[in-house]
Amino acid sequence: MMSNHIGKWALGIWTTLIFGFMLVPVFIIVILAFNESALGLFPFTGVTTHWFVVVLTDKDLMRSLMNSFRISLVASVFATILGSASAYALARYRFYGRAVTEMTLTLPLLIPHLVMGVSLLLLFKALGVDKSMTTLTLGHIVMILPFVVLTVRHRFESIPLALEEAAWTLGANRVQGIRQVVLPLAIPSILTGLLFSFMYSFDEVTATIFWRPVNVETVQTQIMAMLQYEVDQRVNALAALLILFSIGIPVLGLVLARLVIRNHKV
Amino acid sequence: MGSVAVEVTNIVKSYAQTPVLRNVDLTIESGKFVSLLGPSGCGKTTMLRLIAGLEQPDTGDISVLGRRVNDVPVHQRNIGMVFQNHALFPHMSVFDNVAFGLKYRNLSKPEIIARVKRALEIVRLPHLEGRLPRQLSGGQQQRVAVARAIVIQPDLLLFDEPLSALDANLREEMRIELKRIQHSLGITTIFVTHDQSEAMSMSDIVILMREGVIDQYGRPDQLYNDPETDFAARFFGQVNEIDGIVAAISGDGAKIDTPLGTVSGVRGDFAIGDKVTLLLRSERSRVAGQPDLDASQLPCRVLERDYLGMLVRYTVLANDQQINVVQALEGELLSVGADAYLKIPTSAWLCYR
């Protein structure tokens, strides 16, 4: 039918436009990173990889990059452990305050980062706690917990309780049952949760600006600072590297997950 | 008279105000194959899970081999359980699945290997050790589940409707297999099912449950021939309902007049003139196309006919009563509308107050 065809075409064009709107800036930045000009804009004065070298040898930039890695790694590992344990409790146990716990653990997803930034800052101030790497990391953990809890809980719920019950009847206690039966089957989801939460923490900038101690920059806050004064070609190169990272890691994770899942289909 | 394997006293269990088991007592002898039989919601699965330790009773005691196990956690009760959907560990091979329970029992590696091989031989799957559960058929999966349960040499073997998920032919085959395995190993077995023919064909003892209490228990033939309650009578086989009036009472029992003739020797507490409902077993009645010398047969007309392969079910009209009869096919199939003759032996009648 005519209207169907037109509808499909329109939907296709519209979708392309939207994706284009979102992705074209990303492509442009990556392309611009190879521009010789120090201005970081079009037109191209030459093609070079010089700026990547500049970025990779810049002490301040590398330090902020290390900070980001450290914070996000610690935050995501803690969040994964805490979140997975919480997810197991929510999936398997009935207890008082269960609904409230569930809500509290997923709420950070709904709160704007600005609000989180300010409110946690006020809380630390009220408690008399100084800003530090620790408080910054704690804030990140709070923000990324929901990712882990949601991802892992879904997986736990799809693993039949009967499997654990079978393990118990055969002589395994609860912990042994979790280790031998539940964890191997849940590993793909747990790793996905780890990956998601790491990337989310790594990309986070708004709340980090509020929480960071004075001399600490993450790569995101560093970029923001650099952009305030000029359109620096170094930013393009750094951004291009981060884009590669942001795409590459989840893809790697997906590939790994596929391999693991193939053996562990419930 | 063997020794007692399981003793359950005064069990009460409710889920969120809904009573599921009300003051249930039961005793299971060692080495016997006992079925917990009943419709959905009667409490049979709950009872099994209480014995397994997967649930806790609100009140009451559970003892296994003379030891009170209420406070003993599941993993210390030494039971083998087979679940409805086999519950095999999908990420482990058949061998690792079967060997799972042995890891917690202080056995050497060669002993474990020997026991696993033996268990797989008993369930007749000796060459599938390396396979994953999803590479097996439904029947094979269930058999591996059985191997996994018996390899630990448990005190009790518990089955939670293990054959419900299998197709009809496979179910028949597995019934025979399970009975054979249980018989050769001699482990006390409790088998939960809603299928009365399954319970009848496999069990030494059948415990019929209904709405959280035990309705009746006994050998399968006892339950079938001498059901003590209306519920039990209707549960096994098919019955027709016939109204009758008590005509006379003697030392042998009451004589009851029904449209299908007079039934004598009915035991019970009757007074002359009482209205009673008699139950007539479909499988004990007979419909034939030709009359024979038996004077007690009733002329009837065939209303419906269901050909069931090995059996045929006729619905006939005799003296204004619609009766279902199930019988083996003898001679020709009678057609709908044909005249026929209905024979009702005394063993076909059941009566309850």
Coordinates of C-alpha atoms in Angstrom, one line a residue:
Chain A
M1 CA 0.0 0.0 0.0
M2 CA 1.2 3.5 -0.9
S3 CA 0.8 5.0 2.6
N4 CA 2.8 2.1 4.1
H5 CA 5.7 2.7 1.8
I6 CA 5.7 6.5 2.4
G7 CA 5.5 5.8 6.1
K8 CA 8.5 3.5 6.0
W9 CA 10.5 6.0 4.0
A10 CA 9.6 8.8 6.3
L11 CA 10.5 6.8 9.4
G12 CA 13.9 5.8 7.8
I13 CA 14.7 9.4 6.9
W14 CA 13.7 10.7 10.3
T15 CA 15.7 8.1 12.1
T16 CA 18.8 8.8 10.0
L17 CA 18.4 12.5 10.7
I18 CA 18.3 11.9 14.5
F19 CA 21.2 9.6 14.5
G20 CA 23.1 12.0 12.3
F21 CA 22.4 14.9 14.6
M22 CA 23.8 12.8 17.5
L23 CA 26.7 11.3 15.8
V24 CA 28.0 13.8 13.3
P25 CA 29.6 16.0 15.9
V26 CA 31.5 13.0 17.1
F27 CA 32.8 12.2 13.7
I28 CA 33.8 15.7 13.1
I29 CA 35.8 15.9 16.3
V30 CA 37.7 12.7 15.4
I31 CA 38.4 14.0 11.9
L32 CA 39.5 17.4 13.2
A33 CA 41.9 15.7 15.6
F34 CA 44.1 15.0 12.6
N35 CA 44.2 18.7 11.6
E36 CA 47.6 20.3 11.7
S37 CA 46.3 23.7 12.7
A38 CA 46.5 24.5 16.4
L39 CA 43.1 26.2 16.3
G40 CA 41.1 23.0 16.4
L41 CA 38.7 24.1 13.7
F42 CA 38.1 23.8 10.0
P43 CA 39.7 24.4 7.5
F44 CA 42.3 21.6 7.4
T45 CA 45.9 23.0 7.1
G46 CA 47.4 19.5 7.0
V47 CA 47.0 16.0 8.2
T48 CA 49.0 14.9 11.2
T49 CA 49.1 12.8 14.3
H50 CA 51.2 15.3 16.1
W51 CA 48.5 16.4 18.5
F52 CA 47.9 12.9 19.8
V53 CA 51.6 12.9 20.8
V54 CA 51.2 16.2 22.5
V55 CA 48.2 15.0 24.5
L56 CA 49.9 11.7 25.5
T57 CA 53.0 13.5 26.8
D58 CA 51.1 16.3 28.6
K59 CA 51.7 15.7 32.3
D60 CA 48.5 17.4 33.6
L61 CA 46.3 15.7 31.0
M62 CA 47.8 12.3 31.8
R63 CA 47.3 12.9 35.5
S64 CA 43.7 13.7 35.1
L65 CA 43.3 10.7 32.9
M66 CA 44.8 8.5 35.6
N67 CA 42.5 10.1 38.2
S68 CA 39.5 9.2 36.0
F69 CA 40.7 5.7 35.6
R70 CA 41.4 5.2 39.3
I71 CA 38.1 6.7 40.5
S72 CA 36.0 4.9 37.9
L73 CA 37.7 1.6 38.5
V74 CA 37.4 1.7 42.2
A75 CA 33.8 3.0 42.1
S76 CA 32.7 0.4 39.6
V77 CA 34.3 -2.5 41.4
F78 CA 32.8 -1.6 44.7
A79 CA 29.4 -0.8 43.1
T80 CA 29.5 -4.2 41.3
I81 CA 30.2 -6.1 44.5
L82 CA 27.7 -4.2 46.6
G83 CA 25.1 -4.0 43.8
S84 CA 25.3 -7.7 43.0
A85 CA 24.9 -8.7 46.6
S86 CA 21.9 -6.3 46.9
A87 CA 20.5 -7.7 43.7
Y88 CA 20.7 -11.3 45.1
A89 CA 18.9 -10.2 48.3
L90 CA 16.2 -8.5 46.3
A91 CA 15.8 -11.4 44.0
R92 CA 15.8 -14.2 46.5
Y93 CA 14.6 -12.9 49.9
R94 CA 11.5 -11.4 51.3
F95 CA 12.2 -8.9 54.0
Y96 CA 10.8 -5.8 55.6
G97 CA 11.7 -2.7 53.8
R98 CA 12.3 -4.5 50.6
A99 CA 10.3 -2.2 48.4
V100 CA 11.9 0.8 50.0
T101 CA 15.4 -0.7 49.4
E102 CA 14.5 -1.4 45.9
M103 CA 13.4 2.2 45.3
T104 CA 16.4 3.7 47.0
L105 CA 18.8 1.6 45.0
T106 CA 17.3 2.7 41.7
L107 CA 16.5 6.3 42.6
P108 CA 19.9 7.8 41.6
L109 CA 19.1 7.1 38.0
L110 CA 16.2 9.6 38.2
I111 CA 18.0 12.4 40.0
P112 CA 19.7 15.0 37.8
H113 CA 23.5 15.0 38.3
L114 CA 23.5 18.6 39.2
V115 CA 21.0 17.9 42.1
M116 CA 23.1 14.9 43.2
G117 CA 26.3 17.0 43.1
V118 CA 24.9 19.8 45.2
S119 CA 23.0 17.6 47.7
L120 CA 25.9 15.3 48.5
L121 CA 28.2 18.2 48.8
L122 CA 25.9 19.8 51.4
L123 CA 25.7 16.5 53.2
F124 CA 29.4 16.2 53.4
K125 CA 29.7 19.7 54.6
A126 CA 27.0 19.1 57.3
L127 CA 28.9 16.0 58.5
G128 CA 32.1 18.0 58.6
V129 CA 33.8 15.8 56.0
D130 CA 36.3 17.4 53.7
K131 CA 36.3 16.8 50.0
S132 CA 38.7 14.1 49.0
M133 CA 39.3 11.4 46.5
T134 CA 37.4 9.1 48.8
T135 CA 34.2 11.2 49.0
L136 CA 34.5 11.7 45.2
T137 CA 34.6 8.0 44.7
L138 CA 31.8 7.4 47.2
G139 CA 29.6 9.8 45.2
H140 CA 30.4 7.9 42.0
I141 CA 29.5 4.6 43.7
V142 CA 26.1 6.0 44.7
M143 CA 25.4 7.2 41.1
I144 CA 26.4 4.0 39.4
L145 CA 24.9 1.4 41.8
P146 CA 21.5 1.4 40.0
F147 CA 23.1 0.1 36.9
V148 CA 24.6 -2.9 38.6
V149 CA 21.5 -3.6 40.6
L150 CA 19.1 -3.5 37.7
T151 CA 21.3 -5.5 35.3
V152 CA 22.3 -8.2 37.8
R153 CA 18.9 -8.5 39.5
H154 CA 17.2 -9.3 36.2
R155 CA 19.7 -12.1 35.7
F156 CA 19.3 -13.5 39.1
E157 CA 15.5 -13.6 38.7
S158 CA 15.9 -15.6 35.5
I159 CA 18.0 -18.2 37.2
P160 CA 15.4 -20.6 38.7
L161 CA 15.4 -21.0 42.4
A162 CA 15.0 -24.7 41.8
L163 CA 18.7 -24.8 40.7
E164 CA 19.8 -23.5 44.1
E165 CA 17.3 -25.8 45.8
A166 CA 18.8 -28.7 43.9
A167 CA 22.2 -27.7 45.0
W168 CA 21.0 -27.6 48.7
T169 CA 19.4 -31.0 48.6
L170 CA 22.7 -32.3 47.2
G171 CA 24.7 -31.0 50.2
A172 CA 25.7 -27.4 49.3
N173 CA 24.9 -24.7 51.8
R174 CA 23.7 -21.3 50.6
V175 CA 27.1 -19.8 50.0
Q176 CA 28.4 -22.9 48.2
G177 CA 25.3 -22.9 46.1
I178 CA 25.8 -19.3 45.1
R179 CA 29.4 -19.9 44.2
Q180 CA 28.9 -23.1 42.3
V181 CA 25.6 -22.5 40.6
V182 CA 24.5 -18.9 40.6
L183 CA 27.7 -17.0 40.1
P184 CA 28.9 -18.9 37.0
L185 CA 25.5 -18.3 35.4
A186 CA 25.4 -14.7 36.4
I187 CA 28.9 -13.7 35.4
P188 CA 28.0 -12.2 32.1
S189 CA 25.5 -9.9 33.7
I190 CA 27.8 -9.0 36.5
L191 CA 30.6 -8.1 34.0
T192 CA 28.1 -6.1 32.0
G193 CA 27.1 -4.3 35.1
L194 CA 30.8 -3.6 35.8
L195 CA 31.3 -2.3 32.4
F196 CA 28.3 -0.1 32.3
S197 CA 29.0 1.4 35.7
F198 CA 32.6 2.0 34.8
M199 CA 31.7 3.9 31.6
Y200 CA 29.0 5.8 33.3
S201 CA 31.4 6.9 36.1
F202 CA 34.1 7.7 33.5
D203 CA 31.9 9.9 31.5
E204 CA 30.3 11.7 34.5
V205 CA 31.2 15.4 34.7
T206 CA 28.4 17.5 36.3
A207 CA 28.4 16.1 39.8
T208 CA 32.2 15.5 39.7
I209 CA 32.7 19.3 39.4
F210 CA 31.0 19.7 42.7
W211 CA 32.7 16.8 44.5
R212 CA 36.3 17.1 43.4
P213 CA 38.9 18.3 45.8
V214 CA 40.6 21.5 44.7
N215 CA 43.7 20.0 43.0
V216 CA 42.1 17.0 41.5
E217 CA 40.9 16.9 37.9
T218 CA 39.3 14.1 36.1
V219 CA 39.8 13.9 32.4
Q220 CA 36.2 15.2 31.9
T221 CA 36.5 18.2 34.2
Q222 CA 39.9 18.9 32.6
I223 CA 38.4 19.0 29.2
M224 CA 35.6 21.3 30.4
A225 CA 38.2 23.6 31.9
M226 CA 40.2 23.7 28.7
L227 CA 37.2 24.4 26.6
Q228 CA 36.3 27.5 28.7
Y229 CA 39.3 29.5 27.3
E230 CA 39.9 28.4 23.8
V231 CA 39.0 25.8 21.2
D232 CA 42.2 23.9 21.7
Q233 CA 43.3 21.3 19.2
R234 CA 44.6 19.2 22.1
V235 CA 41.0 18.8 23.2
N236 CA 40.1 17.3 19.8
A237 CA 42.9 14.8 20.1
L238 CA 42.0 13.9 23.7
A239 CA 38.3 13.6 22.7
A240 CA 39.1 11.4 19.8
L241 CA 41.1 9.1 22.1
L242 CA 38.2 9.1 24.6
I243 CA 35.7 8.3 21.8
L244 CA 37.8 5.3 20.8
F245 CA 37.9 4.2 24.4
S246 CA 34.1 4.7 24.9
I247 CA 33.3 2.7 21.9
G248 CA 36.0 0.1 22.1
I249 CA 35.5 -1.0 25.7
P250 CA 31.8 -1.8 25.5
V251 CA 32.3 -3.6 22.2
L252 CA 35.0 -5.7 23.8
G253 CA 32.7 -6.4 26.6
L254 CA 29.9 -7.5 24.3
V255 CA 32.2 -9.8 22.5
L256 CA 33.4 -11.4 25.7
A257 CA 29.9 -11.6 27.0
R258 CA 28.8 -13.4 23.9
L259 CA 31.5 -16.0 24.3
V260 CA 30.7 -16.6 27.9
I261 CA 26.9 -16.7 27.4
R262 CA 27.2 -19.4 24.8
N263 CA 28.3 -21.9 27.4
H264 CA 26.1 -20.8 30.1
K265 CA 22.6 -20.6 28.6
V266 CA 20.0 -21.4 31.3
Chain B
M1 CA 6.4 -54.6 58.9
G2 CA 9.5 -52.6 58.1
S3 CA 11.0 -49.8 60.1
V4 CA 9.7 -46.3 59.9
A5 CA 11.6 -44.0 57.6
V6 CA 9.6 -40.8 57.9
E7 CA 7.2 -39.7 60.6
V8 CA 5.3 -36.5 60.2
T9 CA 3.1 -35.4 63.1
N10 CA 0.5 -32.7 63.4
I11 CA 1.9 -30.5 60.6
V12 CA 0.2 -27.2 60.0
K13 CA 1.4 -24.9 57.3
S14 CA -0.1 -21.7 55.9
Y15 CA 1.0 -19.2 53.3
A16 CA -0.1 -15.6 54.1
Q17 CA -3.2 -16.6 56.1
T18 CA -4.1 -19.4 53.6
P19 CA -3.9 -22.8 55.2
V20 CA -2.2 -25.3 53.0
L21 CA -1.7 -28.2 55.4
R22 CA -4.1 -28.7 58.4
N23 CA -2.9 -31.1 61.1
V24 CA -1.5 -33.7 58.8
D25 CA 0.0 -36.9 60.3
L26 CA 1.7 -39.5 58.1
T27 CA 4.1 -42.4 58.4
I28 CA 6.2 -43.8 55.7
E29 CA 7.9 -47.2 56.0
S30 CA 11.4 -47.9 54.9
G31 CA 12.0 -49.0 51.4
K32 CA 8.5 -48.3 50.2
F33 CA 7.4 -46.3 47.2
V34 CA 4.8 -43.9 48.4
S35 CA 2.8 -41.5 46.3
L36 CA 1.3 -38.2 47.5
L37 CA -1.6 -37.9 45.2
G38 CA -4.2 -35.2 44.9
P39 CA -5.6 -32.3 42.8
S40 CA -3.7 -29.0 42.6
G41 CA -3.6 -27.1 45.9
C42 CA -4.1 -30.1 48.1
G43 CA -0.8 -29.6 49.8
K44 CA 1.1 -32.6 48.4
T45 CA 4.0 -30.5 47.1
T46 CA 4.2 -28.5 50.3
M47 CA 4.4 -31.7 52.3
L48 CA 7.2 -32.9 50.2
R49 CA 9.1 -29.7 50.5
L50 CA 8.6 -29.7 54.3
I51 CA 10.2 -33.2 54.4
A52 CA 13.0 -31.9 52.2
G53 CA 13.6 -28.9 54.4
L54 CA 12.9 -26.4 51.7
E55 CA 10.0 -25.1 53.8
Q56 CA 9.4 -24.9 57.5
P57 CA 6.2 -26.0 59.1
D58 CA 4.3 -23.6 61.4
T59 CA 3.7 -26.3 63.9
G60 CA 4.4 -30.0 64.0
D61 CA 7.3 -32.4 63.9
I62 CA 9.1 -34.2 61.1
S63 CA 11.4 -37.1 61.8
V64 CA 13.5 -39.0 59.3
L65 CA 15.0 -42.4 60.4
G66 CA 14.0 -41.6 64.0
R67 CA 15.7 -38.2 64.1
R68 CA 13.8 -35.0 64.4
V69 CA 14.8 -32.9 61.5
N70 CA 12.8 -29.7 61.9
D71 CA 15.9 -27.7 62.7
V72 CA 18.2 -29.5 60.3
P73 CA 19.0 -27.4 57.3
V74 CA 18.4 -28.8 53.8
H75 CA 21.9 -29.5 52.9
Q76 CA 22.4 -31.7 56.0
R77 CA 19.3 -33.9 55.6
N78 CA 20.8 -36.4 53.1
I79 CA 17.9 -36.5 50.8
G80 CA 17.9 -36.8 47.0
M81 CA 15.3 -34.7 45.2
V82 CA 14.2 -34.8 41.6
F83 CA 12.4 -31.6 40.5
Q84 CA 9.6 -31.1 37.9
N85 CA 11.9 -29.4 35.4
H86 CA 14.9 -31.5 36.1
A87 CA 16.9 -28.5 37.5
L88 CA 20.1 -29.7 36.0
F89 CA 23.0 -27.2 36.3
P90 CA 23.2 -25.9 32.7
H91 CA 26.8 -24.8 32.8
M92 CA 28.0 -28.3 34.0
S93 CA 28.5 -31.5 32.0
V94 CA 26.4 -34.5 32.8
F95 CA 29.3 -35.9 34.8
D96 CA 29.7 -32.8 36.9
N97 CA 26.0 -32.6 37.5
V98 CA 25.9 -36.1 38.8
A99 CA 29.1 -35.7 40.8
F100 CA 27.9 -32.4 42.4
G101 CA 26.6 -33.9 45.6
L102 CA 29.6 -36.2 46.0
K103 CA 32.0 -33.2 46.4
Y104 CA 30.5 -32.5 49.8
R105 CA 30.9 -36.0 51.1
N106 CA 34.6 -36.6 51.5
L107 CA 35.2 -39.0 48.7
S108 CA 38.4 -39.6 46.8
K109 CA 38.4 -38.8 43.1
P110 CA 38.5 -42.4 41.9
E111 CA 35.5 -43.2 44.2
I112 CA 33.6 -40.2 42.8
I113 CA 34.2 -41.4 39.2
A114 CA 33.2 -44.9 40.0
R115 CA 30.0 -43.8 41.7
V116 CA 29.0 -41.5 38.9
K117 CA 29.6 -44.1 36.3
R118 CA 27.5 -46.6 38.3
A119 CA 24.7 -44.1 38.7
L120 CA 24.6 -43.4 35.0
E121 CA 24.5 -47.1 34.3
I122 CA 21.5 -47.5 36.6
V123 CA 19.6 -44.9 34.7
R124 CA 20.8 -46.4 31.5
L125 CA 22.8 -43.4 30.2
P126 CA 26.4 -44.7 30.4
H127 CA 27.9 -42.8 27.5
L128 CA 26.7 -39.2 28.0
E129 CA 29.1 -38.0 30.6
G130 CA 30.6 -35.2 28.6
R131 CA 27.4 -33.7 27.3
L132 CA 25.7 -30.6 28.5
P133 CA 22.1 -30.7 29.7
R134 CA 20.8 -28.7 26.8
Q135 CA 22.2 -31.3 24.4
L136 CA 20.0 -34.0 25.9
S137 CA 16.4 -34.9 25.3
G138 CA 13.7 -34.4 27.9
G139 CA 13.8 -38.0 29.0
Q140 CA 17.5 -38.1 29.2
Q141 CA 17.6 -34.9 31.3
Q142 CA 15.2 -36.3 33.7
R143 CA 17.2 -39.5 34.0
V144 CA 20.4 -37.6 34.7
A145 CA 18.4 -35.7 37.4
V146 CA 17.6 -39.1 38.9
A147 CA 21.2 -40.3 38.7
R148 CA 22.3 -37.1 40.5
A149 CA 19.9 -37.8 43.3
I150 CA 20.7 -41.4 43.8
V151 CA 24.4 -41.2 43.5
I152 CA 24.7 -39.6 47.0
Q153 CA 23.0 -42.7 48.5
P154 CA 20.3 -40.6 50.3
D155 CA 18.1 -41.7 53.1
L156 CA 15.1 -40.5 51.1
L157 CA 14.3 -40.1 47.4
L158 CA 11.8 -37.3 46.8
F159 CA 10.1 -36.7 43.4
D160 CA 8.2 -33.5 42.7
E161 CA 5.9 -34.4 39.7
P162 CA 9.0 -35.3 37.7
L163 CA 7.0 -36.7 34.7
S164 CA 4.5 -33.9 34.2
A165 CA 6.7 -32.1 31.7
L166 CA 7.2 -35.2 29.5
D167 CA 5.0 -36.5 26.7
A168 CA 2.7 -39.4 27.2
N169 CA 4.8 -42.2 25.8
L170 CA 7.9 -41.0 27.6
R171 CA 6.0 -40.8 30.8
E172 CA 5.0 -44.5 30.6
E173 CA 8.5 -45.5 29.9
M174 CA 9.9 -43.4 32.8
R175 CA 7.3 -44.8 35.1
I176 CA 8.6 -48.3 34.6
E177 CA 12.2 -47.1 34.8
L178 CA 11.7 -45.2 38.0
K179 CA 9.9 -48.1 39.6
R180 CA 12.7 -50.5 38.5
I181 CA 15.4 -48.2 39.9
Q182 CA 13.6 -47.7 43.2
H183 CA 13.0 -51.4 43.5
S184 CA 16.6 -52.4 42.9
L185 CA 18.0 -49.7 45.2
G186 CA 15.4 -50.0 47.9
I187 CA 15.5 -46.3 48.9
T188 CA 12.4 -45.0 50.6
T189 CA 10.7 -42.9 47.9
I190 CA 8.1 -40.2 48.1
F191 CA 6.5 -39.3 44.8
V192 CA 4.2 -36.4 44.3
T193 CA 1.8 -36.5 41.4
H194 CA -1.7 -35.4 40.4
D195 CA -2.0 -38.3 38.0
Q196 CA -3.9 -41.1 39.5
S197 CA -2.9 -43.7 37.0
E198 CA 0.8 -42.8 37.7
A199 CA 0.3 -43.2 41.4
M200 CA -1.5 -46.4 41.0
S201 CA 1.0 -48.1 38.7
M202 CA 4.1 -47.1 40.6
S203 CA 3.3 -47.1 44.3
D204 CA 3.3 -49.5 47.2
I205 CA 1.2 -47.1 49.1
V206 CA -0.9 -44.2 47.8
I207 CA -1.7 -41.2 50.1
L208 CA -4.7 -39.3 48.7
M209 CA -4.8 -35.7 49.8
R210 CA -7.4 -33.1 49.5
E211 CA -7.4 -29.5 50.7
G212 CA -4.6 -29.9 53.2
V213 CA -5.7 -33.1 54.8
I214 CA -5.2 -36.8 54.0
D215 CA -8.4 -38.2 52.6
Q216 CA -7.4 -41.8 52.5
Y217 CA -4.3 -43.9 52.2
G218 CA -3.5 -47.5 51.4
R219 CA -2.4 -49.9 48.6
P220 CA -3.5 -48.8 45.2
D221 CA -6.0 -51.7 44.9
Q222 CA -7.4 -50.9 48.3
L223 CA -8.1 -47.3 47.3
Y224 CA -9.6 -48.4 44.0
N225 CA -11.8 -51.2 45.3
D226 CA -12.7 -49.8 48.7
P227 CA -12.7 -46.1 48.6
E228 CA -13.9 -44.8 51.9
T229 CA -15.0 -41.4 50.8
D230 CA -16.9 -39.9 48.0
F231 CA -13.9 -37.9 47.0
A232 CA -11.7 -41.1 46.8
A233 CA -14.4 -42.9 44.8
R234 CA -14.6 -40.1 42.2
F235 CA -10.8 -39.6 42.0
F236 CA -10.0 -43.0 40.6
G237 CA -11.5 -44.0 37.3
Q238 CA -14.8 -42.5 36.2
V239 CA -18.2 -42.7 38.0
N240 CA -21.8 -42.1 37.1
E241 CA -24.3 -40.8 39.7
I242 CA -27.5 -42.7 40.2
D243 CA -30.3 -41.8 42.7
G244 CA -31.9 -44.5 44.7
I245 CA -34.2 -45.2 47.6
V246 CA -33.6 -47.6 50.4
A247 CA -36.1 -50.4 50.1
A248 CA -35.1 -52.9 52.8
I249 CA -32.5 -53.5 55.4
S250 CA -31.1 -56.8 56.5
G251 CA -28.1 -58.2 58.2
D252 CA -26.1 -58.2 54.9
G253 CA -26.8 -54.6 54.2
A254 CA -29.4 -52.4 52.6
K255 CA -31.3 -53.0 49.5
I256 CA -31.5 -49.9 47.4
D257 CA -33.9 -49.5 44.5
T258 CA -32.6 -47.6 41.5
P259 CA -33.8 -47.0 38.0
L260 CA -31.1 -49.5 36.9
G261 CA -32.2 -52.2 39.2
T262 CA -31.9 -53.1 42.9
V263 CA -28.5 -53.0 44.5
S264 CA -28.2 -55.2 47.6
G265 CA -25.6 -55.7 50.3
V266 CA -24.8 -52.0 50.7
R267 CA -23.2 -51.3 54.0
G268 CA -24.0 -48.1 55.8
D269 CA -26.2 -46.3 58.2
F270 CA -29.6 -46.3 56.5
A271 CA -33.3 -46.1 57.2
I272 CA -36.0 -47.4 54.9
G273 CA -37.1 -44.7 52.6
D274 CA -33.8 -42.8 52.6
K275 CA -32.7 -41.2 49.4
V276 CA -29.2 -42.0 48.5
T277 CA -26.8 -41.3 45.6
L278 CA -25.0 -44.3 44.4
L279 CA -21.9 -44.2 42.2
L280 CA -21.5 -46.5 39.3
R281 CA -18.0 -47.2 38.0
S282 CA -17.7 -46.7 34.2
E283 CA -15.0 -49.3 33.9
R284 CA -16.9 -52.0 35.6
S285 CA -20.0 -51.8 33.5
R286 CA -20.4 -53.4 30.1
V287 CA -22.2 -52.6 27.0
A288 CA -22.8 -55.3 24.4
G289 CA -24.5 -55.3 21.0
Q290 CA -26.0 -58.7 21.6
P291 CA -28.0 -59.9 24.5
D292 CA -26.7 -62.9 26.3
L293 CA -28.2 -65.3 28.9
D294 CA -27.6 -62.9 31.8
A295 CA -31.0 -61.9 32.9
S296 CA -29.9 -58.8 34.7
Q297 CA -28.9 -56.9 31.6
L298 CA -30.8 -53.8 30.7
P299 CA -31.8 -52.8 27.2
C300 CA -30.3 -49.4 26.3
R301 CA -29.5 -47.1 23.4
V302 CA -26.1 -45.7 22.4
L303 CA -26.1 -41.9 22.6
E304 CA -22.4 -41.2 22.1
R305 CA -19.3 -43.1 21.3
D306 CA -15.7 -42.1 22.0
Y307 CA -13.1 -44.3 20.4
L308 CA -10.0 -44.1 22.5
G309 CA -7.8 -46.6 20.7
M310 CA -7.4 -49.4 23.2
L311 CA -10.7 -48.5 24.9
V312 CA -14.0 -47.1 23.9
R313 CA -16.3 -44.9 25.9
Y314 CA -20.1 -45.3 25.3
T315 CA -22.7 -43.0 26.7
V316 CA -26.0 -45.0 26.8
L317 CA -29.5 -44.3 27.8
A318 CA -31.0 -47.0 30.0
N319 CA -34.3 -46.5 31.8
D320 CA -34.0 -42.8 31.3
Q321 CA -30.6 -42.8 32.9
Q322 CA -27.5 -41.5 31.0
I323 CA -24.6 -43.8 31.8
N324 CA -20.9 -43.6 30.7
V325 CA -19.2 -46.9 30.2
V326 CA -15.6 -47.4 29.5
Q327 CA -14.4 -50.8 28.2
A328 CA -12.0 -52.6 26.0
L329 CA -13.1 -53.0 22.5
E330 CA -14.7 -56.4 22.0
G331 CA -16.0 -57.2 18.6
E332 CA -17.4 -54.4 16.6
L333 CA -17.8 -50.8 17.5
L334 CA -21.4 -50.0 18.3
S335 CA -22.8 -47.1 16.3
V336 CA -24.6 -44.1 17.7
G337 CA -28.3 -44.8 18.0
A338 CA -27.9 -48.6 18.1
D339 CA -29.8 -50.7 20.5
A340 CA -27.5 -52.4 23.1
Y341 CA -27.5 -54.1 26.4
L342 CA -26.1 -52.8 29.6
K343 CA -24.6 -55.1 32.2
I344 CA -23.8 -53.9 35.7
P345 CA -22.0 -56.3 38.0
T346 CA -22.3 -55.7 41.7
S347 CA -18.7 -54.7 41.9
A348 CA -19.5 -51.6 39.9
W349 CA -21.6 -50.0 42.6
L350 CA -20.2 -47.7 45.3
C351 CA -22.2 -45.9 47.9
Y352 CA -21.6 -43.1 50.3
R353 CA -23.6 -41.3 52.8

